[in-house]
């Protein structure tokens, strides 16, 4: 606690009452993305500690069963081999299904607010 932390957020897609964001960690602190998202007024879906319970309940109805947080890209330096290691992974099937449900609500014009 008390240590500086920086997260850069980038808007990717908007849905009815929700947004898909990318977070770039400049520093690496415990719960950093979750705390910064909550502080900005946009808590992560499924976050029981820092999130919005009404919003979480809504997303559970759409099939969300865990924190909506996915590491799609990670890069680090392998000091021993003097090279950068890059890893990427697609969004998991469970989270893709939630996004599909959000898209359906958006297409139907259901701009439901949390709750």
XYZ file of N, CA and C in Angstrom, residues 15 42 48 61 79 88 99:
21
model
N -21.139 -1.615 -25.246
C -22.334 -2.457 -25.251
C -23.393 -1.789 -24.381
N -15.618 2.444 -13.229
C -15.921 1.375 -14.177
C -15.396 0.042 -13.640
N -16.163 -9.322 -7.053
C -16.908 -9.314 -5.789
C -16.277 -8.395 -4.751
N -26.681 -13.092 -14.920
C -27.850 -13.499 -15.714
C -27.472 -13.732 -17.177
N 16.162 -12.284 -19.419
C 17.491 -11.698 -19.214
C 18.605 -12.680 -19.575
N 0.370 -14.489 -26.443
C -0.991 -13.965 -26.590
C -1.979 -15.122 -26.531
N -19.898 -11.751 -23.964
C -19.818 -10.659 -24.938
C -20.931 -10.803 -25.976
